[in-house]
Amino acid sequence: MHHRFRAASLLTLAVLTLTACKSSSNVKLSGAGSTFVYPVMTLWIQSFSQSHPAVQINYQSIGSGGGIQQVKAGTVDFGASDVPLADDQLSSMPPIIQIPETAGPVCITYNLGAVSGPIQLSPESLAGIYLGTIKSWHDPLIAKDNPGMSLPSQPIVVVHRAESSGTTNAFTTYLSAVSPEWQSKVGKGTNVSWPVGLGGKGSEGVTGQLRQSPGAIGYVELTYAQQNHLPVARIKNLAGNFIEPTLQSTTAAIDGFTTQLRQDPRQPIVNPPATATDAYPIATLSFLIIPKDGPDKAKRSALKSFFQYIITDGQALAGSLNYAPLPEDLKQFNQQQLNQMTAAGQPIQ
């Protein structure tokens, strides 16, 4: 009887020890922010989890502004934003590291069932549509952009993001660069006072509004347009070419700002110079917003491993969803920044 009790006790102890080891080895990480990178972030998490099954990562697609606020409040382990924090914003944050993770085009998509696309839009036409001065698809400016195309005399339904958004920042930064009227009346930012239009929450909300609104136009990341079978417009760049949003044309936009990005990776990549003849003019880098230090060594080590994966092997995977890989200069910058991550004030091994 004594031996049976001892054996049972040892078995119970072994189970408890195994359970404790298992629970302590599992690490749960949370992130929030950009809807723009949500498709590729989901892919990165799935791929990373296959080789790191003990690490569980949850990412909430709530918009860049929300992600920054949650990092500031300390309610997530990392954020993602398509608009990097400026120096004055950094001063109000806990010590953070921000590194570019990928780049992609901001696509102009539309709901014109009767038109066999793709349509072409000049900066003047696009700014006029969002200013509310161009109200119909049959407007002479749009007709000039699309010679020989039969455009409907259909009202344009403008759709934009409803919340603080890095995609909005990229789009309005572009409009401010190409239209003095837009710059003076509206300006750029993650959340602006839109002259016209319907708001949709997240890129998901914008695509939802587009699908149910004939004549609508909106801006989203390329994957959202593709997944919802929406056409994308070709946009005229400074070289005078109408360019389709692709991985290659986004890479060309990055290449157009090589010198500036070496000096500061926060450089916007909209409206590249005319020498970048094949560059798509509305693209953005997206950034990881990472607390520099944290108390939990297991969490911090797992975080660093995940980010290390994103800036190396994850770059090739991003291309499968038409996100542009980072150039070598930015990868080296990222590595230097990640090496500054600490756990309880100590370097992460």
Short mmCIF file of C-alpha atoms in Angstrom, two decimals:
data_model
loop_
_atom_site.label_atom_id
_atom_site.label_comp_id
_atom_site.label_asym_id
_atom_site.label_seq_id
_atom_site.Cartn_x
_atom_site.Cartn_y
_atom_site.Cartn_z
CA MET A 1 0.00 0.00 0.00
CA HIS A 2 2.85 2.32 0.94
CA HIS A 3 4.59 1.61 -2.40
CA ARG A 4 1.36 2.26 -4.32
CA PHE A 5 0.84 5.62 -2.58
CA ARG A 6 4.47 6.59 -3.23
CA ALA A 7 4.18 5.63 -6.91
CA ALA A 8 0.97 7.63 -7.27
CA SER A 9 2.55 10.62 -5.59
CA LEU A 10 5.56 10.46 -7.88
CA LEU A 11 3.28 10.21 -10.91
CA THR A 12 1.27 13.24 -9.74
CA LEU A 13 4.47 15.19 -9.13
CA ALA A 14 5.76 14.28 -12.58
CA VAL A 15 2.51 15.43 -14.24
CA LEU A 16 2.54 18.69 -12.28
CA THR A 17 6.19 19.29 -13.17
CA LEU A 18 5.55 18.58 -16.87
CA THR A 19 2.52 20.88 -16.84
CA ALA A 20 4.51 23.65 -15.16
CA CYS A 21 7.36 23.26 -17.66
CA LYS A 22 4.93 23.29 -20.56
CA SER A 23 3.11 26.42 -19.36
CA SER A 24 6.35 28.25 -18.62
CA SER A 25 7.75 27.40 -22.05
CA ASN A 26 4.74 28.85 -23.88
CA VAL A 27 5.10 32.54 -24.67
CA LYS A 28 2.16 34.73 -25.70
CA LEU A 29 2.89 37.93 -27.62
CA SER A 30 0.40 40.61 -28.60
CA GLY A 31 0.61 43.27 -31.29
CA ALA A 32 -1.76 45.82 -32.81
CA GLY A 33 -1.90 48.52 -35.44
CA SER A 34 -1.72 48.86 -39.21
CA THR A 35 -4.43 47.23 -41.30
CA PHE A 36 -2.15 47.82 -44.29
CA VAL A 37 0.27 45.08 -43.15
CA TYR A 38 -2.39 42.77 -41.68
CA PRO A 39 -2.28 40.28 -44.61
CA VAL A 40 1.51 39.90 -44.52
CA MET A 41 1.65 40.04 -40.71
CA THR A 42 -0.79 37.11 -40.62
CA LEU A 43 1.43 35.19 -43.04
CA TRP A 44 4.57 35.98 -41.01
CA ILE A 45 2.93 34.82 -37.78
CA GLN A 46 1.78 31.56 -39.36
CA SER A 47 5.23 30.86 -40.83
CA PHE A 48 7.14 31.80 -37.66
CA SER A 49 4.82 29.69 -35.49
CA GLN A 50 5.64 26.58 -37.51
CA SER A 51 9.26 26.73 -36.39
CA HIS A 52 8.45 28.22 -32.95
CA PRO A 53 5.34 26.31 -31.77
CA ALA A 54 5.74 27.50 -28.17
CA VAL A 55 5.32 31.14 -29.25
CA GLN A 56 1.75 32.36 -29.75
CA ILE A 57 1.36 35.74 -31.46
CA ASN A 58 -1.91 37.65 -31.67
CA TYR A 59 -2.09 40.73 -33.91
CA GLN A 60 -5.11 43.04 -33.96
CA SER A 61 -5.75 45.04 -37.15
CA ILE A 62 -6.98 48.31 -35.56
CA GLY A 63 -5.16 50.99 -37.57
CA SER A 64 -1.76 52.59 -37.16
CA GLY A 65 -2.92 55.25 -34.70
CA GLY A 66 -4.48 52.65 -32.42
CA GLY A 67 -1.34 50.55 -32.51
CA ILE A 68 0.85 53.48 -31.46
CA GLN A 69 -1.52 54.33 -28.59
CA GLN A 70 -1.49 50.74 -27.33
CA VAL A 71 2.32 50.65 -27.35
CA LYS A 72 2.31 53.94 -25.45
CA ALA A 73 -0.14 52.53 -22.89
CA GLY A 74 1.89 49.32 -22.56
CA THR A 75 -1.08 47.09 -23.42
CA VAL A 76 0.68 45.30 -26.34
CA ASP A 77 4.17 43.94 -26.89
CA PHE A 78 4.60 45.67 -30.25
CA GLY A 79 2.81 47.89 -32.72
CA ALA A 80 2.81 48.35 -36.48
CA SER A 81 2.34 51.70 -38.17
CA ASP A 82 2.55 52.97 -41.73
CA VAL A 83 3.47 56.39 -40.40
CA PRO A 84 6.68 56.50 -38.37
CA LEU A 85 6.84 58.54 -35.19
CA ALA A 86 8.45 61.96 -35.62
CA ASP A 87 11.00 63.26 -33.12
CA ASP A 88 8.42 65.32 -31.18
CA GLN A 89 6.15 62.25 -30.87
CA LEU A 90 9.01 60.07 -29.68
CA SER A 91 9.53 62.37 -26.71
CA SER A 92 6.07 61.50 -25.37
CA MET A 93 6.55 57.74 -25.77
CA PRO A 94 8.40 55.24 -23.60
CA PRO A 95 11.82 54.40 -25.13
CA ILE A 96 11.07 52.60 -28.39
CA ILE A 97 12.75 51.19 -31.48
CA GLN A 98 11.05 51.72 -34.85
CA ILE A 99 12.19 49.87 -37.92
CA PRO A 100 10.78 49.47 -41.43
CA GLU A 101 9.32 45.99 -41.91
CA THR A 102 8.05 46.09 -45.51
CA ALA A 103 6.64 48.39 -48.18
CA GLY A 104 3.59 48.29 -50.38
CA PRO A 105 1.47 50.33 -52.78
CA VAL A 106 -1.62 52.27 -51.74
CA CYS A 107 -4.00 51.23 -54.50
CA ILE A 108 -6.79 53.30 -55.94
CA THR A 109 -9.62 50.86 -56.45
CA TYR A 110 -13.11 51.42 -57.82
CA ASN A 111 -16.50 49.88 -58.53
CA LEU A 112 -17.34 50.44 -62.20
CA GLY A 113 -18.83 47.20 -63.41
CA ALA A 114 -19.51 48.43 -66.95
CA VAL A 115 -15.93 49.56 -67.57
CA SER A 116 -13.34 47.11 -68.79
CA GLY A 117 -10.34 48.45 -66.91
CA PRO A 118 -7.94 49.38 -65.79
CA ILE A 119 -8.71 53.07 -65.70
CA GLN A 120 -5.91 55.64 -65.59
CA LEU A 121 -5.80 58.62 -63.25
CA SER A 122 -3.53 61.66 -63.23
CA PRO A 123 -2.67 63.45 -59.96
CA GLU A 124 -5.02 66.28 -61.00
CA SER A 125 -7.94 63.89 -61.48
CA LEU A 126 -7.34 62.04 -58.21
CA ALA A 127 -6.99 65.22 -56.17
CA GLY A 128 -10.11 66.66 -57.83
CA ILE A 129 -12.13 63.55 -56.97
CA TYR A 130 -11.16 63.68 -53.29
CA LEU A 131 -11.61 67.46 -53.12
CA GLY A 132 -15.14 66.97 -54.47
CA THR A 133 -14.59 69.16 -57.53
CA ILE A 134 -14.76 66.16 -59.88
CA LYS A 135 -18.12 64.54 -59.27
CA SER A 136 -18.72 62.26 -62.29
CA TRP A 137 -16.77 59.48 -64.00
CA HIS A 138 -17.51 61.31 -67.25
CA ASP A 139 -15.53 64.39 -66.19
CA PRO A 140 -13.29 65.82 -68.96
CA LEU A 141 -10.12 65.39 -66.86
CA ILE A 142 -10.78 61.67 -66.33
CA ALA A 143 -11.70 61.31 -70.02
CA LYS A 144 -8.36 62.95 -70.93
CA ASP A 145 -6.55 60.35 -68.79
CA ASN A 146 -8.38 57.53 -70.60
CA PRO A 147 -8.47 58.25 -74.35
CA GLY A 148 -10.75 55.94 -76.27
CA MET A 149 -12.38 54.49 -73.14
CA SER A 150 -16.14 54.69 -72.72
CA LEU A 151 -16.69 56.10 -69.23
CA PRO A 152 -20.17 56.22 -67.65
CA SER A 153 -21.83 59.50 -66.64
CA GLN A 154 -22.13 57.99 -63.19
CA PRO A 155 -21.71 59.95 -59.94
CA ILE A 156 -18.46 59.23 -58.08
CA VAL A 157 -18.93 57.90 -54.55
CA VAL A 158 -15.78 58.78 -52.58
CA VAL A 159 -14.73 56.34 -49.85
CA HIS A 160 -12.01 56.98 -47.27
CA ARG A 161 -10.84 55.60 -43.95
CA ALA A 162 -12.91 56.57 -40.90
CA GLU A 163 -10.21 56.21 -38.23
CA SER A 164 -6.59 57.18 -37.67
CA SER A 165 -4.73 55.36 -40.42
CA GLY A 166 -1.20 55.10 -41.78
CA THR A 167 -2.68 54.29 -45.20
CA THR A 168 -4.52 57.60 -45.03
CA ASN A 169 -1.26 59.33 -44.08
CA ALA A 170 0.48 57.89 -47.16
CA PHE A 171 -2.41 58.81 -49.44
CA THR A 172 -2.80 62.37 -48.12
CA THR A 173 0.97 62.87 -48.14
CA TYR A 174 0.82 62.03 -51.85
CA LEU A 175 -2.15 64.36 -52.50
CA SER A 176 -0.37 67.17 -50.62
CA ALA A 177 2.74 66.64 -52.77
CA VAL A 178 0.88 66.81 -56.10
CA SER A 179 -1.92 69.30 -55.35
CA PRO A 180 -1.31 72.76 -53.83
CA GLU A 181 -5.09 73.07 -53.33
CA TRP A 182 -5.21 69.84 -51.34
CA GLN A 183 -2.18 70.92 -49.31
CA SER A 184 -3.77 74.27 -48.39
CA LYS A 185 -7.35 73.04 -47.79
CA VAL A 186 -6.86 69.57 -46.26
CA GLY A 187 -3.21 68.66 -45.76
CA LYS A 188 -1.73 65.34 -44.71
CA GLY A 189 -2.07 63.13 -41.68
CA THR A 190 -3.42 59.89 -40.27
CA ASN A 191 -6.85 61.50 -39.88
CA VAL A 192 -7.91 64.53 -41.92
CA SER A 193 -11.10 66.54 -42.40
CA TRP A 194 -12.33 65.00 -45.65
CA PRO A 195 -14.12 67.42 -48.02
CA VAL A 196 -16.43 64.65 -49.30
CA GLY A 197 -17.08 60.95 -48.95
CA LEU A 198 -18.08 57.96 -46.86
CA GLY A 199 -15.88 56.54 -44.11
CA GLY A 200 -15.01 52.88 -43.70
CA LYS A 201 -13.26 51.43 -40.65
CA GLY A 202 -10.02 49.76 -41.65
CA SER A 203 -9.05 48.61 -45.12
CA GLU A 204 -11.72 45.94 -44.60
CA GLY A 205 -14.36 48.64 -44.14
CA VAL A 206 -13.24 50.58 -47.21
CA THR A 207 -13.42 47.48 -49.44
CA GLY A 208 -16.85 46.69 -47.96
CA GLN A 209 -18.14 50.17 -48.83
CA LEU A 210 -16.67 49.90 -52.34
CA ARG A 211 -18.30 46.57 -53.08
CA GLN A 212 -21.76 47.80 -52.13
CA SER A 213 -21.53 51.28 -53.73
CA PRO A 214 -21.68 51.45 -57.57
CA GLY A 215 -19.47 54.26 -58.84
CA ALA A 216 -17.30 54.20 -55.72
CA ILE A 217 -13.57 54.92 -55.48
CA GLY A 218 -11.29 54.25 -52.51
CA TYR A 219 -7.75 53.49 -51.40
CA VAL A 220 -6.50 50.22 -49.89
CA GLU A 221 -3.47 47.96 -49.77
CA LEU A 222 -3.16 45.78 -52.88
CA THR A 223 -4.03 42.47 -51.18
CA TYR A 224 -7.42 43.81 -50.06
CA ALA A 225 -8.28 44.79 -53.63
CA GLN A 226 -7.16 41.40 -54.97
CA GLN A 227 -8.99 39.38 -52.33
CA ASN A 228 -12.20 41.31 -53.02
CA HIS A 229 -11.77 41.08 -56.82
CA LEU A 230 -11.68 44.86 -57.20
CA PRO A 231 -9.78 46.52 -60.08
CA VAL A 232 -6.96 48.97 -59.41
CA ALA A 233 -6.19 52.15 -61.32
CA ARG A 234 -2.92 53.05 -63.01
CA ILE A 235 -1.61 56.32 -61.58
CA LYS A 236 0.48 58.84 -63.51
CA ASN A 237 3.93 59.38 -62.03
CA LEU A 238 6.30 62.34 -62.37
CA ALA A 239 7.89 60.75 -65.44
CA GLY A 240 4.49 60.96 -67.13
CA ASN A 241 3.85 57.20 -67.13
CA PHE A 242 0.65 55.54 -65.90
CA ILE A 243 1.90 52.85 -63.51
CA GLU A 244 0.17 49.79 -62.12
CA PRO A 245 0.65 49.07 -58.39
CA THR A 246 2.90 46.00 -58.13
CA LEU A 247 5.80 44.69 -56.09
CA GLN A 248 8.19 45.82 -58.83
CA SER A 249 6.79 49.36 -59.13
CA THR A 250 6.91 49.74 -55.32
CA THR A 251 10.54 48.61 -55.33
CA ALA A 252 11.21 51.22 -58.02
CA ALA A 253 9.66 53.86 -55.71
CA ILE A 254 11.96 52.81 -52.86
CA ASP A 255 14.95 52.96 -55.20
CA GLY A 256 13.97 56.51 -56.13
CA PHE A 257 14.69 57.60 -52.54
CA THR A 258 17.84 55.57 -51.83
CA THR A 259 19.95 58.51 -50.67
CA GLN A 260 17.23 59.99 -48.44
CA LEU A 261 16.39 56.61 -46.85
CA ARG A 262 20.04 56.08 -45.92
CA GLN A 263 19.90 59.34 -43.97
CA ASP A 264 16.50 58.66 -42.37
CA PRO A 265 14.34 55.54 -42.97
CA ARG A 266 11.26 57.65 -42.13
CA GLN A 267 11.49 59.37 -45.53
CA PRO A 268 8.10 59.13 -47.35
CA ILE A 269 8.32 57.28 -50.67
CA VAL A 270 5.38 58.98 -52.42
CA ASN A 271 5.72 60.89 -55.70
CA PRO A 272 9.23 59.64 -56.61
CA PRO A 273 11.41 61.79 -58.88
CA ALA A 274 10.97 61.66 -62.66
CA THR A 275 14.18 59.65 -62.94
CA ALA A 276 12.27 56.73 -61.37
CA THR A 277 10.39 56.11 -64.60
CA ASP A 278 8.75 52.83 -63.53
CA ALA A 279 7.88 53.85 -59.96
CA TYR A 280 4.33 53.70 -58.64
CA PRO A 281 3.71 57.11 -57.06
CA ILE A 282 1.61 56.16 -53.98
CA ALA A 283 3.56 53.71 -51.82
CA THR A 284 4.56 53.52 -48.19
CA LEU A 285 6.99 51.83 -45.88
CA SER A 286 5.43 50.24 -42.81
CA PHE A 287 7.16 50.23 -39.43
CA LEU A 288 7.39 48.04 -36.35
CA ILE A 289 7.05 50.03 -33.12
CA ILE A 290 8.89 48.11 -30.40
CA PRO A 291 9.41 48.96 -26.70
CA LYS A 292 13.17 49.10 -26.18
CA ASP A 293 13.01 47.22 -22.88
CA GLY A 294 10.65 44.92 -20.99
CA PRO A 295 10.73 42.86 -17.78
CA ASP A 296 9.94 39.40 -19.16
CA LYS A 297 13.10 37.80 -20.57
CA ALA A 298 11.28 34.92 -22.31
CA LYS A 299 8.87 37.33 -24.01
CA ARG A 300 11.60 39.72 -25.07
CA SER A 301 13.71 36.90 -26.50
CA ALA A 302 10.72 35.57 -28.47
CA LEU A 303 9.93 39.09 -29.71
CA LYS A 304 13.45 39.61 -30.96
CA SER A 305 13.41 36.23 -32.72
CA PHE A 306 10.14 37.13 -34.46
CA PHE A 307 11.43 40.50 -35.64
CA GLN A 308 14.70 38.90 -36.73
CA TYR A 309 12.63 36.52 -38.86
CA ILE A 310 10.62 39.41 -40.38
CA ILE A 311 13.70 41.33 -41.54
CA THR A 312 15.42 38.23 -42.99
CA ASP A 313 13.49 35.16 -44.24
CA GLY A 314 10.15 36.95 -43.92
CA GLN A 315 11.09 39.43 -46.62
CA ALA A 316 10.92 36.82 -49.39
CA LEU A 317 7.60 35.56 -48.06
CA ALA A 318 6.16 39.10 -48.17
CA GLY A 319 6.68 39.15 -51.93
CA SER A 320 4.05 36.43 -52.35
CA LEU A 321 1.46 39.03 -51.26
CA ASN A 322 3.02 41.82 -53.39
CA TYR A 323 4.73 43.60 -50.52
CA ALA A 324 8.15 44.88 -51.57
CA PRO A 325 11.24 43.50 -49.81
CA LEU A 326 13.47 45.96 -47.99
CA PRO A 327 16.73 47.03 -49.61
CA GLU A 328 20.02 45.95 -48.02
CA ASP A 329 20.69 49.36 -46.43
CA LEU A 330 17.42 49.23 -44.50
CA LYS A 331 18.02 45.62 -43.44
CA GLN A 332 21.37 46.64 -41.96
CA PHE A 333 19.73 49.57 -40.16
CA ASN A 334 17.09 47.22 -38.77
CA GLN A 335 19.70 44.78 -37.47
CA GLN A 336 21.55 47.56 -35.66
CA GLN A 337 18.31 48.69 -34.03
CA LEU A 338 17.21 45.20 -32.99
CA ASN A 339 20.58 44.68 -31.30
CA GLN A 340 19.57 47.50 -28.91
CA MET A 341 16.59 45.54 -27.54
CA THR A 342 16.96 44.63 -23.87
CA ALA A 343 15.18 42.53 -21.26
CA ALA A 344 15.18 43.90 -17.70
CA GLY A 345 17.96 46.21 -18.81
CA GLN A 346 20.18 43.42 -20.08
CA PRO A 347 21.10 42.55 -23.69
CA ILE A 348 19.04 39.79 -25.27
CA GLN A 349 21.15 36.80 -26.21
#
